[in-house]
Amino acid sequence: MSAASCLLTEDQFLCSICLDVFTDPVTIPCGHNFCKTCITEHWSTNVKCQCPNCKKVFNTRPELHVNTLIFEMAAQFRQSAQQKASSSSSEQQLSKPAEVHCNICTGTKLKALKSCLVCLMCVCMLCAISDHKTHDVVPLREEYEGKKAELKVEIQQMIQKRRLKIEEIKHSVELSKKDADREIADGVQVFTALKESVERSQAELMDTIKEKQRKTEKQAEGFIKELEQEISELKKRSTEVEQLSRSEDHVHVLQSFLSLNTAPPTKDWTEVNVSPLYEGNVRRAVSQLEEMISKQLKKLFTEVELKRVQQSAVDVTLDPDTAHPELILSDDGKQVQTGDVKNILPNNPERFDTCCNVLAKQSFISGRFYYEVQVKGKTDWYAGVARESINRKGKITPNPQNGYWIICLKNENEYKACADPRVSLSLKSRPEKVGVFVDYEEGLVSFYDVDAAALIYSFTGCCFTEKLYPFLSTDPNYGGKNSAPLIISPVNQTM
């Protein structure tokens, strides 16, 4: 029986219903074998008594009897498979201290020799030909070698990723150190300039106070000299009176008294006084000094801030594919102005078709960037940044809700920030060059009067989620009145 079973394939000992080694195998009239329990349950759930393999239908349910020959052969096959698995397990234990057990076996766990590619579990030889008969399996060593190779590659990738992260952190530290050194240098420059300004203002204040004191002293000396002169005259008159009082010539004395009764040339000193220098005068001078220092300090900080943002300068060129048909762009993409005719151009999705707008070729989705545009000679213009998904067709209302962060000049002298609602801007001078700065992560867009080193306006608390493009609009030329170009200018640091 053992020799006969070795000639049979393992498929012949598997029930086609449960795909496991036969348990109480029975043979039905058509000659096919099944587990008694499997064929009974199959016929109980189906109206027809039909063979699951050949589909032969039996009018009456056949009586089932265990096929003792198949039963014995299946039992010997199961025992043989277990012995082989046990023997192989013993050999492996002699050569290797550790082994992997089958994840499927119930009771005594046999050593896993294969890996199931479907269930991703380790299985023994018996389970590989029973429970996992229809699954793809590979030798455990082959799976182990493959997994080991994959793990080595994965570990190397993890090491490389961490090395790159180390380099990134080191680079960030270097950038941070450079920023810190620059901020320190800027701070020293600010406070050095402030110290010099304070010392200069202090010297001026001291000179002013001393000059006022000299004038006060000179005025007082004049008053004293006059008073002493009048005192001398009055003493002289007093002496004359005393001398007359000793005379016996009463007629002469009376006549002299009449002449002496005329008052000497003196002034009324009641309202004359010397104004004290201190108190209000000094306090007012100090207050003026404080105000002047505050203005100078604010200007210095703005200059330093502008210098800092200028270090984020980028090269900007205008994109002709986005330009309104009336716009004329220079060959280098650095200038744009409104023409007198509307050019015939493809109405591609990127192009503005109603407003005289144009975007830059460059876009930014992180970090900081800065560019400058000359607006000299124009009566109307827009400048700033816009997100990629803005509407480019038809009438446009530029504001942050619609994807625009821009400022503008309208009607020669009306400066506005295009917020919702618009914000009127009061500027001390007329900007000829405007700087545009964006900090993507900070959510900040700031505008500067470059020549005056003054902040014009800032959009704060912005939430950027897509690409941002530098944006310009020339507006119509209004019969040549607004024909001057907008020019992307090279950035020259102001300090």
PDB file of C-alpha atoms in Angstrom, residues 338 356 375 377-383 407-415 430 473-478 481-486:
ATOM      1  CA  THR A 338      -0.434  99.502 -23.653  1.00  0.00           C
ATOM      2  CA  CYS A 356      -4.588  94.923 -19.655  1.00  0.00           C
ATOM      3  CA  VAL A 375       6.161 102.962 -12.378  1.00  0.00           C
ATOM      4  CA  GLY A 377       5.569 108.514 -15.559  1.00  0.00           C
ATOM      5  CA  LYS A 378       2.369 106.453 -15.299  1.00  0.00           C
ATOM      6  CA  THR A 379      -1.000 107.766 -14.175  1.00  0.00           C
ATOM      7  CA  ASP A 380      -2.589 104.330 -13.699  1.00  0.00           C
ATOM      8  CA  TRP A 381      -1.040 100.925 -12.857  1.00  0.00           C
ATOM      9  CA  TYR A 382      -1.396  97.733 -10.818  1.00  0.00           C
ATOM     10  CA  ALA A 383       1.415  95.623  -9.324  1.00  0.00           C
ATOM     11  CA  ILE A 407      -1.801  97.799  -5.001  1.00  0.00           C
ATOM     12  CA  CYS A 408      -2.645 100.369  -7.661  1.00  0.00           C
ATOM     13  CA  LEU A 409      -2.545 104.003  -8.750  1.00  0.00           C
ATOM     14  CA  LYS A 410      -5.687 105.470 -10.279  1.00  0.00           C
ATOM     15  CA  ASN A 411      -6.311 108.963 -11.697  1.00  0.00           C
ATOM     16  CA  GLU A 412      -2.693 110.109 -11.180  1.00  0.00           C
ATOM     17  CA  ASN A 413      -2.796 110.458  -7.394  1.00  0.00           C
ATOM     18  CA  GLU A 414      -5.201 107.891  -5.880  1.00  0.00           C
ATOM     19  CA  TYR A 415      -3.117 105.099  -4.358  1.00  0.00           C
ATOM     20  CA  ARG A 430       5.044 109.649  -5.256  1.00  0.00           C
ATOM     21  CA  SER A 473      -1.386  95.760 -15.247  1.00  0.00           C
ATOM     22  CA  THR A 474      -0.722  98.888 -17.308  1.00  0.00           C
ATOM     23  CA  ASP A 475      -4.343 100.027 -17.661  1.00  0.00           C
ATOM     24  CA  PRO A 476      -5.346 101.797 -20.951  1.00  0.00           C
ATOM     25  CA  ASN A 477      -2.994 104.516 -22.212  1.00  0.00           C
ATOM     26  CA  TYR A 478      -5.808 107.116 -22.214  1.00  0.00           C
ATOM     27  CA  LYS A 481      -1.433 110.115 -21.072  1.00  0.00           C
ATOM     28  CA  ASN A 482      -0.637 106.715 -19.539  1.00  0.00           C
ATOM     29  CA  SER A 483       1.633 105.380 -22.263  1.00  0.00           C
ATOM     30  CA  ALA A 484       4.806 105.041 -20.140  1.00  0.00           C
ATOM     31  CA  PRO A 485       5.893 101.394 -19.708  1.00  0.00           C
ATOM     32  CA  LEU A 486       6.080  99.348 -16.555  1.00  0.00           C
TER      33      LEU A 486
END
